[in-house]
Coordinates of C-alpha atoms in Angstrom, one line a residue:
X725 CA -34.5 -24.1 90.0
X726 CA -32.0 -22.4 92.3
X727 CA -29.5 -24.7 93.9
X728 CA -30.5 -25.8 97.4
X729 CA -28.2 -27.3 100.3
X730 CA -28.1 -30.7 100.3
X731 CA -31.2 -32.8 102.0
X732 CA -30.7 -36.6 103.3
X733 CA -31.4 -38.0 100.4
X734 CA -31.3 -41.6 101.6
X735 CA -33.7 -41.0 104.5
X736 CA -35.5 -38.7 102.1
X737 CA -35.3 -41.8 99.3
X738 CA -36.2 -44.4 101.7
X739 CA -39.3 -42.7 102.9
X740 CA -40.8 -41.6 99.5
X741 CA -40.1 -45.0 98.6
X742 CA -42.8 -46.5 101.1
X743 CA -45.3 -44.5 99.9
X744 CA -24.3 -24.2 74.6
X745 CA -21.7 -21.8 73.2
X746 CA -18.2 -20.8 73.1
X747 CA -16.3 -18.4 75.2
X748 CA -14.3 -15.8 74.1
X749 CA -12.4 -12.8 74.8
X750 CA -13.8 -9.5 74.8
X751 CA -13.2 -8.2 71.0
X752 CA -14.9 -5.9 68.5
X753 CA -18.0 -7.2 67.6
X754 CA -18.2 -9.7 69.6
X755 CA -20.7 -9.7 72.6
X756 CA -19.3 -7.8 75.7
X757 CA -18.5 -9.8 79.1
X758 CA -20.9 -10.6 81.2
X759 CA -21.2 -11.6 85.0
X760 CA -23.0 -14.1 87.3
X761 CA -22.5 -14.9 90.5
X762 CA -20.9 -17.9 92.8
X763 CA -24.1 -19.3 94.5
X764 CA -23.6 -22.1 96.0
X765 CA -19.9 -24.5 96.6
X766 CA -20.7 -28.8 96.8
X767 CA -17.5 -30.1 96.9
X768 CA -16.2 -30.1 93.2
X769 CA -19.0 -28.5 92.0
X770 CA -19.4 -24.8 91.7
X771 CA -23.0 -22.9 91.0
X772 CA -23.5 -19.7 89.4
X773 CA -27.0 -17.7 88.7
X774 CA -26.5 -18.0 84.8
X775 CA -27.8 -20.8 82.5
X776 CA -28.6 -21.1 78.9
X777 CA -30.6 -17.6 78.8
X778 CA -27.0 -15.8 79.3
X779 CA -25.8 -17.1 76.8
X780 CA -23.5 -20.5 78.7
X781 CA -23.4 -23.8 77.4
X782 CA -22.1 -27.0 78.6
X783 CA -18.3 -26.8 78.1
X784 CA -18.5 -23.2 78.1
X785 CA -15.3 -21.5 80.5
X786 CA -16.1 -18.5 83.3
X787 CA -12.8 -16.6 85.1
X788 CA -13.7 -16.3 88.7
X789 CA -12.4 -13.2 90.1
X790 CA -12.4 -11.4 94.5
X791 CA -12.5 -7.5 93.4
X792 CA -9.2 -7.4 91.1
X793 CA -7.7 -10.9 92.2
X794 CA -7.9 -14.1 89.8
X795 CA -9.4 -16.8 92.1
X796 CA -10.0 -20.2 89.4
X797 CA -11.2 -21.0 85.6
X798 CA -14.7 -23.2 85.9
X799 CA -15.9 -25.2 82.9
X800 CA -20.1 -25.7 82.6
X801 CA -20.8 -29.3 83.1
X802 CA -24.4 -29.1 83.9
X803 CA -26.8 -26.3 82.8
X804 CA -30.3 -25.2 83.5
X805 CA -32.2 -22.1 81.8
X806 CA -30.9 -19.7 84.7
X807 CA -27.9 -21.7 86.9
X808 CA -24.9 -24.0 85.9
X809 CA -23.0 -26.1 87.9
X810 CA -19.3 -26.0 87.3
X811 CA -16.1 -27.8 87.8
X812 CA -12.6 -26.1 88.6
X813 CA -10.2 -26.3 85.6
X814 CA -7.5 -24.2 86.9
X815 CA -7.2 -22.4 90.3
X816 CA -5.5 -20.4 92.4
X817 CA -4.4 -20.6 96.2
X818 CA -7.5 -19.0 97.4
X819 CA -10.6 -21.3 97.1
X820 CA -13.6 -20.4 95.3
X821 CA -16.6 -19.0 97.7
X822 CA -20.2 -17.7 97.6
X823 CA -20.4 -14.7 96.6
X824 CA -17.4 -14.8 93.9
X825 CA -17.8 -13.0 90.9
X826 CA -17.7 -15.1 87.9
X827 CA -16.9 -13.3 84.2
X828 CA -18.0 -15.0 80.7
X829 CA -18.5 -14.0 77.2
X830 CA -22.3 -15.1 76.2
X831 CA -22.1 -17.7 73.5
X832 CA -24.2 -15.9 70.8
X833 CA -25.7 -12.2 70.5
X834 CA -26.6 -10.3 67.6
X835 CA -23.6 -7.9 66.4
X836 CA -23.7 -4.3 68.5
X837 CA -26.1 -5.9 70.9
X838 CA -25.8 -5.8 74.0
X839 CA -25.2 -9.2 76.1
X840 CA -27.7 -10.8 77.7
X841 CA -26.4 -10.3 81.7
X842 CA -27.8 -12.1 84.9
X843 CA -31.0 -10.9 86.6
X844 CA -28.5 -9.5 89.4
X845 CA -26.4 -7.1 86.9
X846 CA -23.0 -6.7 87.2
X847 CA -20.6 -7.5 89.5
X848 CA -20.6 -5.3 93.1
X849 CA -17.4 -4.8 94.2
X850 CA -16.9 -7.1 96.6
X851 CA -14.7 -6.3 100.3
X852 CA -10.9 -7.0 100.1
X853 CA -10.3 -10.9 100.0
X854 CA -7.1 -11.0 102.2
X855 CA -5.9 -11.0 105.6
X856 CA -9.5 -11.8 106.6
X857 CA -11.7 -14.3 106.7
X858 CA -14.6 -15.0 105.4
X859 CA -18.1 -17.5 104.7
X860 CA -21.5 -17.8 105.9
X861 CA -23.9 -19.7 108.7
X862 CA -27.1 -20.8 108.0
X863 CA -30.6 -22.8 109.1
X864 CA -32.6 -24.6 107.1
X865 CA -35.7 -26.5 107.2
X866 CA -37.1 -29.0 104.8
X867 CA -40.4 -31.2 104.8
X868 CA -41.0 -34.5 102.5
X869 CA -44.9 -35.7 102.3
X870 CA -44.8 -38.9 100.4
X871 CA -48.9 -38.6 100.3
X872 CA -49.8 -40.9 103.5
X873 CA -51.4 -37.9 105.0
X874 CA -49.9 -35.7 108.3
X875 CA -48.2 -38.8 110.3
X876 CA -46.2 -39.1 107.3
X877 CA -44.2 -36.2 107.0
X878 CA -40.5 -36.4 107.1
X879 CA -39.1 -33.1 108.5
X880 CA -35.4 -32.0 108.1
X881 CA -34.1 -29.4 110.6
X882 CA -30.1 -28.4 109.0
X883 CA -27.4 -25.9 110.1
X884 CA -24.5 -25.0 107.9
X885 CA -21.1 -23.5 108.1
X886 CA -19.0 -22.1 105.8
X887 CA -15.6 -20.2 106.1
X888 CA -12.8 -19.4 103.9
X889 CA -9.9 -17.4 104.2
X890 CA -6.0 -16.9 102.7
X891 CA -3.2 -14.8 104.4
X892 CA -4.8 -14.2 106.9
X893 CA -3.9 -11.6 109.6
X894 CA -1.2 -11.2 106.9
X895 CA 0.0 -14.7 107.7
X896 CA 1.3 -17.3 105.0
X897 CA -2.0 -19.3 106.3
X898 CA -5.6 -20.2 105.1
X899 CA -8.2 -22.1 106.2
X900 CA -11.7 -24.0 104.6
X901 CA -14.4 -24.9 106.2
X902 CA -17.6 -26.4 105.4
X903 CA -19.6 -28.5 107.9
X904 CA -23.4 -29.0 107.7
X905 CA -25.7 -31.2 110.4
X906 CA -29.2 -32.2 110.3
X907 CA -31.9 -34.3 111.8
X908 CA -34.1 -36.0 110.1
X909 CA -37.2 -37.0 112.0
X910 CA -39.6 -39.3 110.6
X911 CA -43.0 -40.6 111.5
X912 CA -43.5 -43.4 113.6
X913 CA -42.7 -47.0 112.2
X914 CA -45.6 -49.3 111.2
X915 CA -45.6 -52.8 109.6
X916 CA -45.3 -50.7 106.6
X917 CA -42.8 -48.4 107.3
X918 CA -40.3 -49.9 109.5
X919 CA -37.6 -48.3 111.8
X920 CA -34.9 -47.0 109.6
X921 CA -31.4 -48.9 110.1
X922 CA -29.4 -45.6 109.1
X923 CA -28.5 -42.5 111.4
X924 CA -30.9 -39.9 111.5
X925 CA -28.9 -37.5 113.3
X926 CA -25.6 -36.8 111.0
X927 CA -22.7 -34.2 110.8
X928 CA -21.1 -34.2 107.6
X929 CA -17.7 -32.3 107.2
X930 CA -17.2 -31.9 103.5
X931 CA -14.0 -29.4 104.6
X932 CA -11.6 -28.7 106.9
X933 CA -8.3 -27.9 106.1
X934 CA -5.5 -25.7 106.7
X935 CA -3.3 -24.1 103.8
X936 CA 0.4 -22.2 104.0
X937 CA 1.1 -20.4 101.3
X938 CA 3.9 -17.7 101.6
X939 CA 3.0 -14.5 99.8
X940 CA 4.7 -14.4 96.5
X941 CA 5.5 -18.1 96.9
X942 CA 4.6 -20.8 94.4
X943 CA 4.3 -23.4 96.6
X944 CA 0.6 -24.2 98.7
X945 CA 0.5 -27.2 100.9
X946 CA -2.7 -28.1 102.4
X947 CA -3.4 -30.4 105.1
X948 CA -7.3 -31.9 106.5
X949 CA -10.5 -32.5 104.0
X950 CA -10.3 -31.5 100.8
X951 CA -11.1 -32.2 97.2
X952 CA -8.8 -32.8 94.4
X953 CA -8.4 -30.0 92.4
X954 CA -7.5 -31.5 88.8
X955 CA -9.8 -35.2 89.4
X956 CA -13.2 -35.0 89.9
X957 CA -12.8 -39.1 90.3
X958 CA -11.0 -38.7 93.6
X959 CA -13.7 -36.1 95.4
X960 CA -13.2 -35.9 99.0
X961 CA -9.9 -37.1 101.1
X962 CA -8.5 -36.4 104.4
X963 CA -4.9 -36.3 103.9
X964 CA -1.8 -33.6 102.3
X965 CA -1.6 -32.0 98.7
X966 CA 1.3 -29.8 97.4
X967 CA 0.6 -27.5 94.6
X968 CA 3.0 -25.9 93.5
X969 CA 2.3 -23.4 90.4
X970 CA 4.1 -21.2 87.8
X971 CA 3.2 -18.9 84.8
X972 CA 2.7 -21.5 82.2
X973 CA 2.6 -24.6 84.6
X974 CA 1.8 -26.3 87.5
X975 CA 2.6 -29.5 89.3
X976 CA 1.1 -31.5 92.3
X977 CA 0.5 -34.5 94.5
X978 CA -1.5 -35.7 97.4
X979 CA -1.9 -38.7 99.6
X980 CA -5.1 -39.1 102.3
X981 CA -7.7 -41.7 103.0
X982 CA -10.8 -42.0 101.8
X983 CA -14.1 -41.1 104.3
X984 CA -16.8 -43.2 105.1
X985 CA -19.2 -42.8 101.8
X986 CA -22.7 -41.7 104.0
X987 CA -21.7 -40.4 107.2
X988 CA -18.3 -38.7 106.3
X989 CA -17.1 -39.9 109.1
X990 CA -12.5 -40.4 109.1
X991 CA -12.1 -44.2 107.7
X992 CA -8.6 -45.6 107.3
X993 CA -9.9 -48.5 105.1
X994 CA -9.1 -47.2 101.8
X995 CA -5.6 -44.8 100.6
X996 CA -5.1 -42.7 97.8
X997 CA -2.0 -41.3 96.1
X998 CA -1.7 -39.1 93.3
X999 CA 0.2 -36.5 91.6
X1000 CA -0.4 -34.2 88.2
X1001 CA 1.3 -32.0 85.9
X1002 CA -0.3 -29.1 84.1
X1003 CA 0.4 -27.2 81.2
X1004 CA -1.2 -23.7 80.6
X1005 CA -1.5 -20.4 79.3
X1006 CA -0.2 -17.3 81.4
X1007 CA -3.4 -15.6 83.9
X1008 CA -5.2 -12.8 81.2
X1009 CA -3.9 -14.7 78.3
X1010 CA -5.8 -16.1 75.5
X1011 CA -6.9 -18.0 74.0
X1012 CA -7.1 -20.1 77.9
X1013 CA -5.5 -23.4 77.3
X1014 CA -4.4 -26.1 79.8
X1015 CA -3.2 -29.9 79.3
X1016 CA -3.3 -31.9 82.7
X1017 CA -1.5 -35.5 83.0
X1018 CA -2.0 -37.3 86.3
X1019 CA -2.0 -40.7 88.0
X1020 CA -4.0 -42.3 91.1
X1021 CA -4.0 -45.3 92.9
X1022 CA -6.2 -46.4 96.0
X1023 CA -5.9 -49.0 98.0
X1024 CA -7.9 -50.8 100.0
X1025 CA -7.2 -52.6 103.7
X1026 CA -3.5 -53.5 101.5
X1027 CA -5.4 -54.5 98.3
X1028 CA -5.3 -52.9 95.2
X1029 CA -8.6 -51.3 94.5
X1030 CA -7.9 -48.8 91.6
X1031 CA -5.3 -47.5 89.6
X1032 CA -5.7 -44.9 86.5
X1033 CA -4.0 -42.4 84.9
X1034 CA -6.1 -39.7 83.1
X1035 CA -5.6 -36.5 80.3
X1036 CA -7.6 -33.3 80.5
X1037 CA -7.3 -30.7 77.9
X1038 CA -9.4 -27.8 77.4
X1039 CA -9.0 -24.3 75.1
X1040 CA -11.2 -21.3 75.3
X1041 CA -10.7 -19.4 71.6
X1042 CA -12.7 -16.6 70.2
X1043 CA -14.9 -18.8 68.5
X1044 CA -14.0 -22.5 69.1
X1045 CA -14.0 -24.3 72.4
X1046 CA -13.4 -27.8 73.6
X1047 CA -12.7 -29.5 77.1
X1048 CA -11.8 -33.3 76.7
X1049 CA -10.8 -36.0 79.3
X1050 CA -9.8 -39.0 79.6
X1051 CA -9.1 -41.7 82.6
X1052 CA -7.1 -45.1 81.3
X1053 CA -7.3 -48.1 84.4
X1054 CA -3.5 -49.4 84.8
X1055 CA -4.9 -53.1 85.5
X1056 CA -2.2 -55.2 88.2
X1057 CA -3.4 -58.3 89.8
X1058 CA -6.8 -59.3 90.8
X1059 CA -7.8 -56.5 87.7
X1060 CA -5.9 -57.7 85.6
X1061 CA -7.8 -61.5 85.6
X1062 CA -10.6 -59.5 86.1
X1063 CA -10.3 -57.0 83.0
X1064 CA -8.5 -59.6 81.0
X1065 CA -6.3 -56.6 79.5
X1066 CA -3.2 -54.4 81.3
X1067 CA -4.7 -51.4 80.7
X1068 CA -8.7 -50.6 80.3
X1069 CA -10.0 -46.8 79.1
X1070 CA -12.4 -46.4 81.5
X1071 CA -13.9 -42.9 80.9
X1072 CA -14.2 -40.6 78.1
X1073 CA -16.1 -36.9 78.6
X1074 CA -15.9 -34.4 75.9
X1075 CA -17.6 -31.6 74.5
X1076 CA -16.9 -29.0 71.7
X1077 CA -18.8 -25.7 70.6
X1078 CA -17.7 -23.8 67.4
X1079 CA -19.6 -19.9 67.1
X1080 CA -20.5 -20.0 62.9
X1081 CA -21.5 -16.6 63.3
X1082 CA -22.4 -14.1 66.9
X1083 CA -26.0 -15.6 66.9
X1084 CA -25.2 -19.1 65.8
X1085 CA -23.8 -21.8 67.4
X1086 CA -23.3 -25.5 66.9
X1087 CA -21.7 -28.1 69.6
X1088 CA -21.6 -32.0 70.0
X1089 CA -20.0 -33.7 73.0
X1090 CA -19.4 -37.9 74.1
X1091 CA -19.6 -39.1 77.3
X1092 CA -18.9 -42.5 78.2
X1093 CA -18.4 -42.5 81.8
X1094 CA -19.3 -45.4 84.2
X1095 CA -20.1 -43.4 87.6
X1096 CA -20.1 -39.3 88.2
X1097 CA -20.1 -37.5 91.2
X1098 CA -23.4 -35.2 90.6
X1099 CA -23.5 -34.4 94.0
X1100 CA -27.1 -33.2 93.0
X1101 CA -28.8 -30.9 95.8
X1102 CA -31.9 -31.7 94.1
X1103 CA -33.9 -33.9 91.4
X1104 CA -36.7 -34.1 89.5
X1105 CA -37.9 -36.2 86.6
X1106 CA -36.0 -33.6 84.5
X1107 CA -33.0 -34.3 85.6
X1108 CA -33.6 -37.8 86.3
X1109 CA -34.5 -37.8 83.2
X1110 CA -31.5 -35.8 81.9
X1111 CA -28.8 -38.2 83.9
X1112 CA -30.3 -41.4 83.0
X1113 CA -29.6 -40.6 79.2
X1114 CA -26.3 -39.1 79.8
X1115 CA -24.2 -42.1 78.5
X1116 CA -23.6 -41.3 75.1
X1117 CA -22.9 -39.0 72.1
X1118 CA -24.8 -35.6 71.0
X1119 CA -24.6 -32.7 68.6
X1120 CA -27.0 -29.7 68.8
X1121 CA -27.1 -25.7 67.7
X1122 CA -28.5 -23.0 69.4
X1123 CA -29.5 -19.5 67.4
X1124 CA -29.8 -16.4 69.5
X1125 CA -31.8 -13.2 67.9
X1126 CA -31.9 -9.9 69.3
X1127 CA -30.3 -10.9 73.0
X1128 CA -33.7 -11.6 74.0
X1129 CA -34.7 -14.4 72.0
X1130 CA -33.0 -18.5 72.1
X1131 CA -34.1 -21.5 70.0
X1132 CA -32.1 -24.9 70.4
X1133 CA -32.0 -28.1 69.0
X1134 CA -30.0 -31.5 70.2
X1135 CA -30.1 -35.1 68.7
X1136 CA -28.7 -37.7 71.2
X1137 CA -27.7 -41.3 71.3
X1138 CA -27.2 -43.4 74.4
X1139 CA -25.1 -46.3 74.5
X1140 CA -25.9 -47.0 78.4
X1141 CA -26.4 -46.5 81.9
X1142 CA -30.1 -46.2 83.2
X1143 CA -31.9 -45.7 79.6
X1144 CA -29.7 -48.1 77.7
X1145 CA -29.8 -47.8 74.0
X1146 CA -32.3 -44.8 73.4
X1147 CA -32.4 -42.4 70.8
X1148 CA -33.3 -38.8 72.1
X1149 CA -34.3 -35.2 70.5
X1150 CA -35.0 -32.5 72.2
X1151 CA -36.1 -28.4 71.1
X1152 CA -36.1 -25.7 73.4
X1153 CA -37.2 -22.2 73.3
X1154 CA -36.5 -19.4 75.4
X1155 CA -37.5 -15.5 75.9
X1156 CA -36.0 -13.1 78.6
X1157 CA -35.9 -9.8 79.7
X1158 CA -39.0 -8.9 79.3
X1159 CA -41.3 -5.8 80.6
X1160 CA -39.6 -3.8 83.5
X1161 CA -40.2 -7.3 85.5
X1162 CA -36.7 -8.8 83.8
X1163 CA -39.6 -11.8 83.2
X1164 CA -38.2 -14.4 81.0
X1165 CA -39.7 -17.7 79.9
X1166 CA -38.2 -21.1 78.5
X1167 CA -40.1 -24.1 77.1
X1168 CA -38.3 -27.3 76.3
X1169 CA -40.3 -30.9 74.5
X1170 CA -38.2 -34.1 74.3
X1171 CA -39.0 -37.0 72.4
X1172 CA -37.2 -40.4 73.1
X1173 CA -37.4 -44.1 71.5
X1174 CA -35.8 -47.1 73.5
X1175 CA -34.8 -50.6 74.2
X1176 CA -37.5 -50.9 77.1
X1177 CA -39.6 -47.8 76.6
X1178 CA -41.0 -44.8 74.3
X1179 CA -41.5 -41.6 75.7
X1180 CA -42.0 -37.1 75.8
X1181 CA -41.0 -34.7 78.4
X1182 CA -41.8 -31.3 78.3
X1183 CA -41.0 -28.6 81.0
X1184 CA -42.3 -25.0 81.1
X1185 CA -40.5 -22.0 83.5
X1186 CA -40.9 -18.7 83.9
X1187 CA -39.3 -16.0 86.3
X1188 CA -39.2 -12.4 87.4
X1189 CA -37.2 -9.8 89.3
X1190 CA -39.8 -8.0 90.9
X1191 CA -38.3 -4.7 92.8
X1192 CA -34.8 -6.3 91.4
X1193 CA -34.3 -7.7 95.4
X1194 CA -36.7 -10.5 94.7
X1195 CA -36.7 -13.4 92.3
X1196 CA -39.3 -15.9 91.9
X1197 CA -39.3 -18.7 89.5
X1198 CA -41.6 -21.2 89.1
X1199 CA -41.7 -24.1 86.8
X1200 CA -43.6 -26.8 85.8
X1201 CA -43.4 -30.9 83.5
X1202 CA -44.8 -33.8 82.0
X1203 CA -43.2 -36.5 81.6
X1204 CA -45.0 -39.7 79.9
X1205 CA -43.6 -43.4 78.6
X1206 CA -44.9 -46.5 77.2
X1207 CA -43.4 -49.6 77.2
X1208 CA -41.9 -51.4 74.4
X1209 CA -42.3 -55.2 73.8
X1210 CA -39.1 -55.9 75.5
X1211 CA -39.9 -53.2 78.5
X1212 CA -43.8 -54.9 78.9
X1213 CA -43.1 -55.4 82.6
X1214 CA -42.2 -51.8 83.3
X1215 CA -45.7 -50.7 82.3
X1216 CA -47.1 -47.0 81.3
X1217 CA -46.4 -44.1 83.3
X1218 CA -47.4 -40.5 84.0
X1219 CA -45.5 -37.9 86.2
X1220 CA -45.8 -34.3 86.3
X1221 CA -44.1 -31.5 88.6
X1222 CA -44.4 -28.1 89.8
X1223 CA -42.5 -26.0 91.5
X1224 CA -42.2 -22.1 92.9
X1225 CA -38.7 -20.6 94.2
X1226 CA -38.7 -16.9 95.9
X1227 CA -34.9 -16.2 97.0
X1228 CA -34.2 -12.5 98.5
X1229 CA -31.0 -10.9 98.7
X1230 CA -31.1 -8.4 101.8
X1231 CA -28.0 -6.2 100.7
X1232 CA -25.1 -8.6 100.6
X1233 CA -25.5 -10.2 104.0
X1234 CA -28.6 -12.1 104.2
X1235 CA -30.1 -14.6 101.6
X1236 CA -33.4 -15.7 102.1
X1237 CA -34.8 -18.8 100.3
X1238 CA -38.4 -20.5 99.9
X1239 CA -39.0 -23.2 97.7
X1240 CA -42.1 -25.5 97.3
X1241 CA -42.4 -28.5 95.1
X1242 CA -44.8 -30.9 94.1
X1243 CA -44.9 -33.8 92.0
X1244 CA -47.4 -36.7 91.4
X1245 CA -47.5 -40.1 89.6
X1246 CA -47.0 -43.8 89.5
X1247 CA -50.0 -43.8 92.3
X1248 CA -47.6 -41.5 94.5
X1249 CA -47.0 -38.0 95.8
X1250 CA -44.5 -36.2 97.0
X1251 CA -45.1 -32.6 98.3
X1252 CA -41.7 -31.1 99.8
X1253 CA -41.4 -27.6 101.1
X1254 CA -37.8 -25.9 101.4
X1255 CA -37.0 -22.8 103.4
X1256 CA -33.7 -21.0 104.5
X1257 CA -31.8 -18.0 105.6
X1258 CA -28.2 -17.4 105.9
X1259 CA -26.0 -14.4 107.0
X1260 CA -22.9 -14.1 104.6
X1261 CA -20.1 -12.2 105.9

């Protein structure tokens, strides 16, 4: 499913309630680069319009380029048949934007054949990046049925803007911006559904900063709402960071407060400090290699509330890749009792893909994390199902034939989070570029045994680029459990989805979007319907 903006998910929640491969450079007979595209920019997370039928793989490392000019290194964290959403491993002044092109090396293609590219070809060749700024407005418009008939329906009028720019007017000075309102109006309260206690009407400013950074100077200050670049734990801040970057490192530090957690609103309850160091190979180089050491602390009204330091280390070779972190919780005071240790590991993420040959590839990965920020646009029971069973460790392989053809295979354990212990194994099967269409197909069965409940999930999708201005996708699941003797309470369940996307591209300005979605089970429905156009300039 293409990535969608953001909905209101807790007045959405609260009314449906009531009712993998390795990157590498281009070499002789090796598979030739490919491209996709920047989609779509939440926060931290970066989309692009190629998945698992291109040839990417969690952990897998795409070089995001404006025409000539290097713009960041993304690493796959979370991958669908046809999008992945990325996180920012190394970057440069200028922020990544929709539109963006975004180079890789498919994990695994038969020797001499060709790769297996994007629905949307190659990459155009985009307008000059500097001295002028750029981004996108758009409307959206977004209905929840929850099954209680016409009275209700939850609708979602939004408006989103988006601007980016570095040097501009030939200046040392940038700017980001990314603001989106909506209104969510919802049917009249009953004894059943009463009058919601949160703000319906809400503007959420997930940017707004201003950056200096002198042509041909390696310092960047930036000062307003931002992210942190090297820790996704820190997400949003409003506050100063100072990058300051060389040819084979980079150093930095920030201090801000953190914003209220629903409306975004400025909050002065809670600070944050920080500061990295980052070790790295030279822009063009390879293999791509980076080691990042940092620190954070955040406090809250004078009280400690967190400190941790944290390692991330990645490397891109020609056949072996692997992106590791790891966040250590420096425990003072009321942790310390709490903890009953000085110093607590408190996240572990890791993931590692070795190419035996072009067409065959094996990877494994652990992931022991207590809380991520998804910042999911949308779910499913997919990848519900997915994110409840990420706690844990896996190893698959994947086997490509003839750049049209994918099989996969993963065996996972989960130590915790939603599915607690749980044993799963999952087989997936893909065909693309087929008949002048580009159609392409994937199929994917799942089979899980837990603590509390036994269970399958199998997903069907197919799309098409009809007129290659027009792609449709529509897909389709089942997802059944059974509970164990310990999980009696929880009781059988049935839920099945479907789902049709039509996005347009009208030449490189406009982008239309239309997306329908069904799903019904547990004696509930939910019917949502999605459309939205923007102007990108």
């Amino acid at each position: 499913m293409r990535p969608r903006a953001p909905i209101a998910s807790i007045a959405a929640a609260a009314l449906l309630a009531a009712a993998g491969g390795a990157v590498r450079p281009a070499a002789a007979q090796t598979p030739a680069p490919a491209w996709a595209h920047v989609t779509y920019v939440s926060g931290p997370t970066i989309y692009v319009d190629a998945g698992t039928r291109a040839g990417l793989a969690t952990g897998a490392h795409l070089t995001v380029r404006r025409d000539t000019t290097f713009v960041a290194e993304l690493a796959v964290q979370y991958i669908s048949s046809g999008s992945a959403a990325c996180t920012v491993v190394r970057a440069s002044a200028l922020s990544v934007a929709p539109g963006d092109s975004a180079q890789f090396t498919p994990a695994a293609a038969p020797r001499g054949a060709a790769a297996a590219l994007p629905a949307r070809g190659p990459a155009p060749a985009y307008r000059p990046w500097a001295d002028r700024l750029r981004g996108r407005i758009g409307v959206r418009y977004l209905t929840v049925d929850p099954g209680t008939g016409p009275a209700g329906v939850m609708s979602q009028p939004a408006f989103d803007l988006r601007l980016d720019g570095s040097h501009l007017g030939g200046s040392p000075f940038g700017m980001s911006v990314d603001v989106r309102a909506q209104r969510s109006i919802l049917p009249a309260p009953d004894s059943a559904h009463p009058a919601p206690t949160y703000p319906l009407d809400v503007t959420r400013v997930y940017k707004a900063a201003l950056q200096w950074n002198p042509a041909g100077r390696a310092a960047t200050v930036t000062i307003g709402r931002q992210f942190s670049a090297t820790s996704a734990s820190v997400g949003l801040f409003d506050g100063v960071a100072l990058d300051y970057a060389r040819t084979h490192w980079s150093a930095g530090a920030f201090a801000g407060l953190q914003p209220s957690w629903f409306t975004f609103a400025f909050s002065d309850s809670t600070r944050e400090y920080g500061a990295y160091v980052q070790w790295h190979n030279a822009v063009g180089g390879a293999p791509v290699w980076s080691l990042t050491l940092g620190g954070v602390g955040a406090y809250t009204m004078g009280q400690i509330d967190r400190e941790f330091t944290y390692a991330t280390a990645m490397i891109a070779a020609s056949r072996f890749t692997a992106y590791v972190t790891q966040e250590v919780d420096v425990n003072r005071g009321w942790r310390a009792a709490a903890e009953h240790a000085t110093m607590t590991p408190t996240a572990t993420f890791g993931t590692v893909q070795y190419s035996v040959t072009d067409a065959f590839v094996l990877d494994g990965g652990i992931d022991n994390r207590r809380n991520v920020r998804l910042y999911t646009d949308f779910l499913n029971p997919e990848a519900a199902f997915d994110n409840s069973f990420r706690q844990g460790v896996w190893a698959g392989a994947a086997l490509n034939l003839e750049g049209r053809f994918r099989v996969s295979g993963e065996a996972r354990r989960t130590s915790g989070g939603a599915a607690g212990a749980a044993q799963s194994y999952t087989g997936s099967a893909g065909v693309m570029r087929l008949t002048p269409l580009d159609l392409a197909v994937h199929v994917r069965d799942t089979h899980y045994t837990g603590q509390l409940s036994n269970g399958d999930l199998q997903s069907l999708s197919a799309e098409a680029n009809p007129f290659g201005l027009v792609h449709l996708e529509a897909t389709g699941g089942l997802r059944t459990s059974s509970p164990t003797p310990l999980g009696l309470a929880l009781g059988s369940s049935r839920v099945t989805w479907t789902s049709l996307d039509a996005d347009w591209a009208v030449g490189r300005s406009i982008y239309l979007l239309f997306s329908a979605y069904r799903e019904l089970g547990a004696g509930a429905r939910n019917a949502q319907n999605f459309v939205s156009i923007s102007y990108r300039f």
